[in-house]
C-alpha positions as a LaTeX table, in Angstrom:
\begin{tabular}{lrrr}
\hline
Residue & $x$ (\AA) & $y$ (\AA) & $z$ (\AA) \\
\hline
Met1 & $-104.67$ & 51.44 & 40.13 \\
Leu2 & $-108.41$ & 50.82 & 40.49 \\
Val3 & $-109.44$ & 49.92 & 44.06 \\
Gly4 & $-112.97$ & 50.05 & 45.43 \\
Gly5 & $-114.20$ & 51.86 & 42.34 \\
Thr6 & $-111.66$ & 54.70 & 42.62 \\
Ile7 & $-108.56$ & 55.25 & 40.51 \\
Phe8 & $-105.50$ & 55.99 & 42.64 \\
Val9 & $-102.25$ & 57.51 & 41.40 \\
Val10 & $-99.66$ & 56.45 & 43.99 \\
Gln11 & $-96.22$ & 58.01 & 44.42 \\
Val12 & $-94.02$ & 55.86 & 46.72 \\
Lys13 & $-91.00$ & 57.33 & 48.52 \\
Asn14 & $-88.31$ & 55.36 & 50.34 \\
Tyr15 & $-86.60$ & 58.10 & 52.33 \\
Lys16 & $-84.64$ & 58.09 & 55.56 \\
Gly17 & $-84.77$ & 60.78 & 58.22 \\
Arg18 & $-87.33$ & 63.32 & 59.40 \\
Leu19 & $-89.53$ & 65.11 & 56.87 \\
Val20 & $-90.99$ & 68.58 & 57.42 \\
Trp21 & $-92.52$ & 71.25 & 55.21 \\
Glu22 & $-90.20$ & 73.90 & 53.81 \\
Asp23 & $-92.87$ & 76.59 & 54.29 \\
Thr24 & $-96.62$ & 77.03 & 54.74 \\
Ser25 & $-97.34$ & 76.46 & 51.03 \\
Glu26 & $-96.62$ & 72.72 & 51.53 \\
Arg27 & $-95.27$ & 72.52 & 47.99 \\
Arg28 & $-91.84$ & 71.32 & 49.02 \\
Arg29 & $-90.66$ & 69.26 & 51.94 \\
Met30 & $-87.28$ & 69.13 & 53.63 \\
Gln31 & $-85.50$ & 65.90 & 54.48 \\
Trp32 & $-83.41$ & 65.96 & 57.67 \\
Lys33 & $-81.04$ & 63.04 & 58.09 \\
Ile34 & $-78.61$ & 61.94 & 60.79 \\
Gly35 & $-75.20$ & 60.69 & 59.66 \\
His36 & $-73.46$ & 57.49 & 60.70 \\
Tyr37 & $-71.73$ & 59.30 & 63.58 \\
Gly38 & $-74.78$ & 61.19 & 64.84 \\
Glu39 & $-74.09$ & 64.37 & 62.91 \\
Thr40 & $-76.93$ & 66.33 & 61.31 \\
Ile41 & $-76.77$ & 66.38 & 57.52 \\
Leu42 & $-77.87$ & 69.52 & 55.70 \\
Pro43 & $-81.57$ & 69.23 & 54.78 \\
Lys44 & $-82.45$ & 68.24 & 51.24 \\
Pro45 & $-85.52$ & 69.84 & 49.57 \\
Ala46 & $-87.89$ & 67.84 & 47.38 \\
Thr47 & $-91.36$ & 68.14 & 45.84 \\
Asn48 & $-94.53$ & 67.15 & 47.70 \\
Pro49 & $-95.19$ & 63.54 & 46.49 \\
Val50 & $-98.93$ & 64.22 & 46.29 \\
Ala51 & $-98.16$ & 67.09 & 43.90 \\
Gln52 & $-95.95$ & 64.73 & 41.90 \\
Ala53 & $-98.74$ & 62.17 & 41.67 \\
Arg54 & $-101.26$ & 64.89 & 40.74 \\
Ser55 & $-99.02$ & 66.08 & 37.89 \\
Tyr56 & $-99.59$ & 62.74 & 36.14 \\
Ile57 & $-103.38$ & 63.01 & 36.21 \\
Arg58 & $-104.13$ & 65.81 & 33.73 \\
Pro59 & $-101.98$ & 64.49 & 30.84 \\
Ala60 & $-103.17$ & 60.93 & 31.54 \\
Lys61 & $-106.81$ & 62.03 & 31.27 \\
Ala62 & $-106.07$ & 63.99 & 28.09 \\
Tyr63 & $-104.39$ & 60.95 & 26.55 \\
Leu64 & $-107.18$ & 58.54 & 27.52 \\
Ser65 & $-110.03$ & 60.80 & 26.44 \\
Ala66 & $-108.35$ & 61.38 & 23.06 \\
Thr67 & $-107.42$ & 57.76 & 22.35 \\
Cys68 & $-110.03$ & 55.66 & 24.20 \\
Asp69 & $-113.20$ & 57.31 & 25.46 \\
Ala70 & $-114.15$ & 60.95 & 26.05 \\
Arg71 & $-115.84$ & 60.00 & 29.34 \\
Leu72 & $-112.43$ & 59.30 & 30.86 \\
Ser73 & $-111.72$ & 63.04 & 30.97 \\
Asn74 & $-114.29$ & 63.36 & 33.78 \\
Val75 & $-113.25$ & 60.35 & 35.87 \\
Tyr76 & $-111.92$ & 61.25 & 39.32 \\
Met77 & $-108.34$ & 60.18 & 40.08 \\
Gln78 & $-106.99$ & 60.37 & 43.63 \\
Pro79 & $-103.30$ & 61.28 & 44.12 \\
Val80 & $-101.49$ & 59.66 & 47.06 \\
Gly81 & $-98.01$ & 60.16 & 48.53 \\
Val82 & $-96.81$ & 57.04 & 50.35 \\
Phe83 & $-93.73$ & 56.60 & 52.56 \\
Thr84 & $-91.95$ & 53.59 & 54.02 \\
Arg85 & $-91.23$ & 53.42 & 57.75 \\
Thr86 & $-87.64$ & 54.53 & 57.19 \\
Ala87 & $-88.99$ & 58.09 & 57.14 \\
Ala88 & $-90.45$ & 60.01 & 60.10 \\
Ile89 & $-93.41$ & 61.89 & 58.59 \\
Thr90 & $-95.24$ & 63.07 & 61.74 \\
Ala91 & $-94.86$ & 66.71 & 60.69 \\
Ile92 & $-96.40$ & 66.19 & 57.24 \\
His93 & $-98.64$ & 63.15 & 57.80 \\
Ser94 & $-102.24$ & 63.66 & 56.70 \\
Leu95 & $-104.81$ & 61.01 & 55.84 \\
Asp96 & $-107.08$ & 63.68 & 54.36 \\
Lys97 & $-104.34$ & 64.98 & 52.03 \\
Gly98 & $-103.06$ & 61.52 & 51.15 \\
Leu99 & $-99.63$ & 61.73 & 52.82 \\
Ile100 & $-99.40$ & 58.39 & 54.58 \\
Tyr101 & $-97.34$ & 55.28 & 55.33 \\
Val102 & $-97.49$ & 52.22 & 53.09 \\
Glu103 & $-99.43$ & 50.17 & 55.65 \\
Glu104 & $-102.13$ & 52.87 & 55.76 \\
Leu105 & $-103.01$ & 52.39 & 52.09 \\
Pro106 & $-105.86$ & 49.87 & 52.70 \\
Met107 & $-107.53$ & 52.31 & 55.12 \\
Phe108 & $-107.04$ & 55.17 & 52.67 \\
Phe109 & $-108.46$ & 53.11 & 49.80 \\
Ala110 & $-111.54$ & 52.27 & 51.89 \\
Ser111 & $-112.09$ & 55.94 & 52.78 \\
Arg112 & $-112.19$ & 56.87 & 49.08 \\
Arg113 & $-114.44$ & 54.02 & 47.93 \\
Asn114 & $-116.72$ & 54.81 & 44.97 \\
Asp115 & $-119.79$ & 52.58 & 45.12 \\
Arg116 & $-120.75$ & 53.50 & 41.55 \\
Phe117 & $-117.81$ & 51.55 & 40.12 \\
Ala118 & $-116.80$ & 49.34 & 43.07 \\
Glu119 & $-118.80$ & 46.19 & 42.31 \\
His120 & $-119.08$ & 46.40 & 38.53 \\
Pro121 & $-116.53$ & 48.75 & 36.93 \\
Ser122 & $-117.63$ & 49.96 & 33.52 \\
Thr123 & $-116.01$ & 48.28 & 30.53 \\
Trp124 & $-114.91$ & 51.61 & 29.09 \\
Leu125 & $-113.17$ & 52.46 & 32.38 \\
Leu126 & $-111.24$ & 49.18 & 32.50 \\
Arg127 & $-110.33$ & 49.48 & 28.83 \\
Gly128 & $-108.97$ & 52.96 & 29.42 \\
Leu129 & $-106.78$ & 51.87 & 32.33 \\
Arg130 & $-105.31$ & 49.06 & 30.26 \\
Ala131 & $-104.51$ & 51.57 & 27.52 \\
Leu132 & $-102.37$ & 53.78 & 29.76 \\
Pro133 & $-98.77$ & 53.77 & 28.53 \\
Arg134 & $-96.34$ & 52.09 & 30.92 \\
Leu135 & $-93.66$ & 54.47 & 32.11 \\
Asp136 & $-89.92$ & 53.88 & 31.96 \\
Val137 & $-88.11$ & 54.07 & 35.31 \\
Ile138 & $-84.59$ & 55.17 & 36.20 \\
Arg139 & $-83.00$ & 55.43 & 39.64 \\
Ser140 & $-80.23$ & 57.82 & 40.63 \\
Lys141 & $-77.40$ & 57.11 & 43.05 \\
Asp142 & $-79.19$ & 58.96 & 45.84 \\
Gly143 & $-82.19$ & 56.64 & 45.50 \\
Gln144 & $-84.50$ & 59.03 & 43.65 \\
Leu145 & $-86.81$ & 57.42 & 41.10 \\
Phe146 & $-87.71$ & 59.14 & 37.84 \\
Arg147 & $-90.63$ & 57.94 & 35.72 \\
Gly148 & $-91.39$ & 59.01 & 32.19 \\
Phe149 & $-90.46$ & 58.27 & 28.58 \\
Leu150 & $-86.87$ & 57.43 & 27.65 \\
Glu151 & $-85.95$ & 59.45 & 24.58 \\
Gly152 & $-84.56$ & 57.91 & 21.43 \\
Ser153 & $-84.71$ & 54.29 & 20.33 \\
His154 & $-81.71$ & 52.92 & 22.19 \\
Leu155 & $-79.18$ & 53.23 & 25.01 \\
Glu156 & $-75.72$ & 54.21 & 23.80 \\
Tyr157 & $-72.45$ & 54.44 & 25.71 \\
Arg158 & $-68.72$ & 54.22 & 25.08 \\
Gly159 & $-66.42$ & 51.65 & 26.66 \\
Pro160 & $-62.83$ & 52.16 & 27.88 \\
Asp161 & $-61.64$ & 50.55 & 24.64 \\
His162 & $-63.43$ & 53.34 & 22.72 \\
Arg163 & $-65.98$ & 50.84 & 21.46 \\
Thr164 & $-69.54$ & 52.17 & 21.17 \\
Tyr165 & $-72.31$ & 49.99 & 22.62 \\
Arg166 & $-75.92$ & 50.34 & 21.46 \\
Trp167 & $-78.91$ & 48.53 & 22.96 \\
Ser168 & $-82.46$ & 48.96 & 21.71 \\
Trp169 & $-84.87$ & 49.93 & 24.51 \\
Glu170 & $-87.21$ & 47.25 & 23.17 \\
Glu171 & $-84.74$ & 44.43 & 23.84 \\
Leu172 & $-83.69$ & 45.67 & 27.29 \\
Glu173 & $-85.41$ & 44.44 & 30.43 \\
Val174 & $-83.19$ & 46.17 & 32.98 \\
Ile175 & $-79.73$ & 47.75 & 33.11 \\
Tyr176 & $-77.61$ & 47.77 & 36.27 \\
Leu177 & $-74.55$ & 49.97 & 36.68 \\
Glu178 & $-71.87$ & 49.67 & 39.38 \\
Ser179 & $-69.39$ & 52.49 & 39.88 \\
Gly180 & $-65.73$ & 51.62 & 39.47 \\
Phe181 & $-63.89$ & 52.57 & 42.66 \\
Phe182 & $-60.39$ & 51.96 & 41.31 \\
Ser183 & $-60.99$ & 52.55 & 37.62 \\
Ala184 & $-62.35$ & 55.27 & 35.38 \\
Ser185 & $-65.06$ & 52.99 & 34.00 \\
Asp186 & $-68.31$ & 51.62 & 35.42 \\
Arg187 & $-69.49$ & 48.04 & 35.10 \\
Val188 & $-72.70$ & 47.69 & 33.10 \\
Thr189 & $-74.89$ & 44.59 & 33.42 \\
Val190 & $-77.51$ & 44.30 & 30.69 \\
Gln191 & $-80.48$ & 41.95 & 31.17 \\
Leu192 & $-82.20$ & 41.30 & 27.84 \\
Arg193 & $-85.85$ & 40.30 & 27.52 \\
Ser194 & $-84.64$ & 37.13 & 25.81 \\
Gly195 & $-83.14$ & 36.06 & 29.14 \\
Gln196 & $-79.55$ & 36.70 & 28.12 \\
Lys197 & $-77.33$ & 38.66 & 30.53 \\
Leu198 & $-74.28$ & 40.55 & 29.27 \\
Glu199 & $-71.59$ & 42.64 & 30.94 \\
Ser200 & $-69.48$ & 45.48 & 29.63 \\
Ala201 & $-67.80$ & 48.66 & 30.87 \\
Ala202 & $-68.78$ & 52.28 & 30.30 \\
Val203 & $-66.80$ & 55.49 & 30.57 \\
Gln204 & $-69.26$ & 57.82 & 28.87 \\
Gly205 & $-72.99$ & 57.84 & 28.27 \\
Arg206 & $-76.11$ & 59.92 & 28.80 \\
Val207 & $-79.78$ & 59.10 & 29.22 \\
Lys208 & $-82.58$ & 61.52 & 28.33 \\
Met209 & $-86.09$ & 61.26 & 29.74 \\
Val210 & $-89.30$ & 63.25 & 29.35 \\
Ser211 & $-91.63$ & 63.19 & 32.35 \\
Leu212 & $-95.38$ & 62.76 & 32.00 \\
Asp213 & $-95.90$ & 66.48 & 32.56 \\
Gly214 & $-93.50$ & 67.37 & 29.74 \\
Gln215 & $-90.29$ & 68.13 & 31.65 \\
Arg216 & $-87.14$ & 66.99 & 29.85 \\
Ala217 & $-84.08$ & 65.89 & 31.84 \\
Glu218 & $-80.67$ & 64.53 & 30.89 \\
His219 & $-78.75$ & 62.20 & 33.22 \\
Arg220 & $-75.20$ & 60.93 & 33.16 \\
Leu221 & $-75.18$ & 57.16 & 32.80 \\
Ser222 & $-72.63$ & 56.94 & 35.63 \\
Asn223 & $-75.24$ & 58.41 & 37.99 \\
Leu224 & $-77.90$ & 55.79 & 37.20 \\
Pro225 & $-77.45$ & 52.42 & 38.97 \\
Leu226 & $-80.74$ & 51.18 & 37.48 \\
Ile227 & $-82.65$ & 51.72 & 34.23 \\
Ala228 & $-85.89$ & 49.80 & 33.65 \\
Pro229 & $-87.47$ & 50.44 & 30.23 \\
Ser230 & $-91.18$ & 49.76 & 29.95 \\
Pro231 & $-92.04$ & 46.38 & 28.40 \\
Ile232 & $-94.54$ & 48.25 & 26.24 \\
Arg233 & $-92.76$ & 50.71 & 23.98 \\
Thr234 & $-95.04$ & 53.35 & 22.49 \\
Thr235 & $-94.52$ & 56.45 & 20.41 \\
Ala236 & $-97.92$ & 57.79 & 21.47 \\
Lys237 & $-97.56$ & 60.14 & 24.43 \\
Pro238 & $-100.29$ & 61.91 & 26.39 \\
Val239 & $-101.41$ & 64.93 & 24.42 \\
Gly240 & $-100.58$ & 67.22 & 27.33 \\
Leu241 & $-97.02$ & 65.96 & 27.06 \\
Ala242 & $-96.82$ & 65.83 & 23.28 \\
Ala243 & $-97.72$ & 69.50 & 23.06 \\
Arg244 & $-94.54$ & 70.36 & 24.94 \\
Val245 & $-92.14$ & 67.95 & 23.28 \\
\hline
\end{tabular}
């Protein structure tokens, strides 16, 4: 997003519990949570959200400079890791490093204001931002969001009646999946861009995604309560990514 003449790459996290650094490198953080009965749950490691946001910048610049304007390769982009108030981030909080709460974003934006572009952003800069490919989003059962490019042209899964269902990513607006507690199948709700909503059941299916930095991952459909394909499907990927695919 472009705010006050600066481009911000924002990674939002909705975690619960206390967050601390795993070690002095500050590459990974640990999430400490308290259970429903007051018990301490084993800590869960995860990547620094600022590092996650930063990983998008290099391939995005490479893509924009190759497809839009070479000047975009030199534009500064500020990574930010943002948390909701469900997380206690006192141990990792840093306005300077961009590890903040959601409500601190306006103050952070103001502190990184770029007067050169604030009042009258250059046309080539705005054109480049509009040309950025929209990322697909999937969410796992534990609440983790993954953003990248869904592989293939369609979602495919098998129903309990052995019927194979295929949905083109282009026609899908969002897919919701509810686990079956007393059955071997999961309920799938498909919202089409035409406005039509359809329901079916799934017993088998996989979803493959490539992240913006070129990492490929495969997920079981049963572990994804939400899939949101980008409304803009594109075969053109950032060159930093395409080199790895």
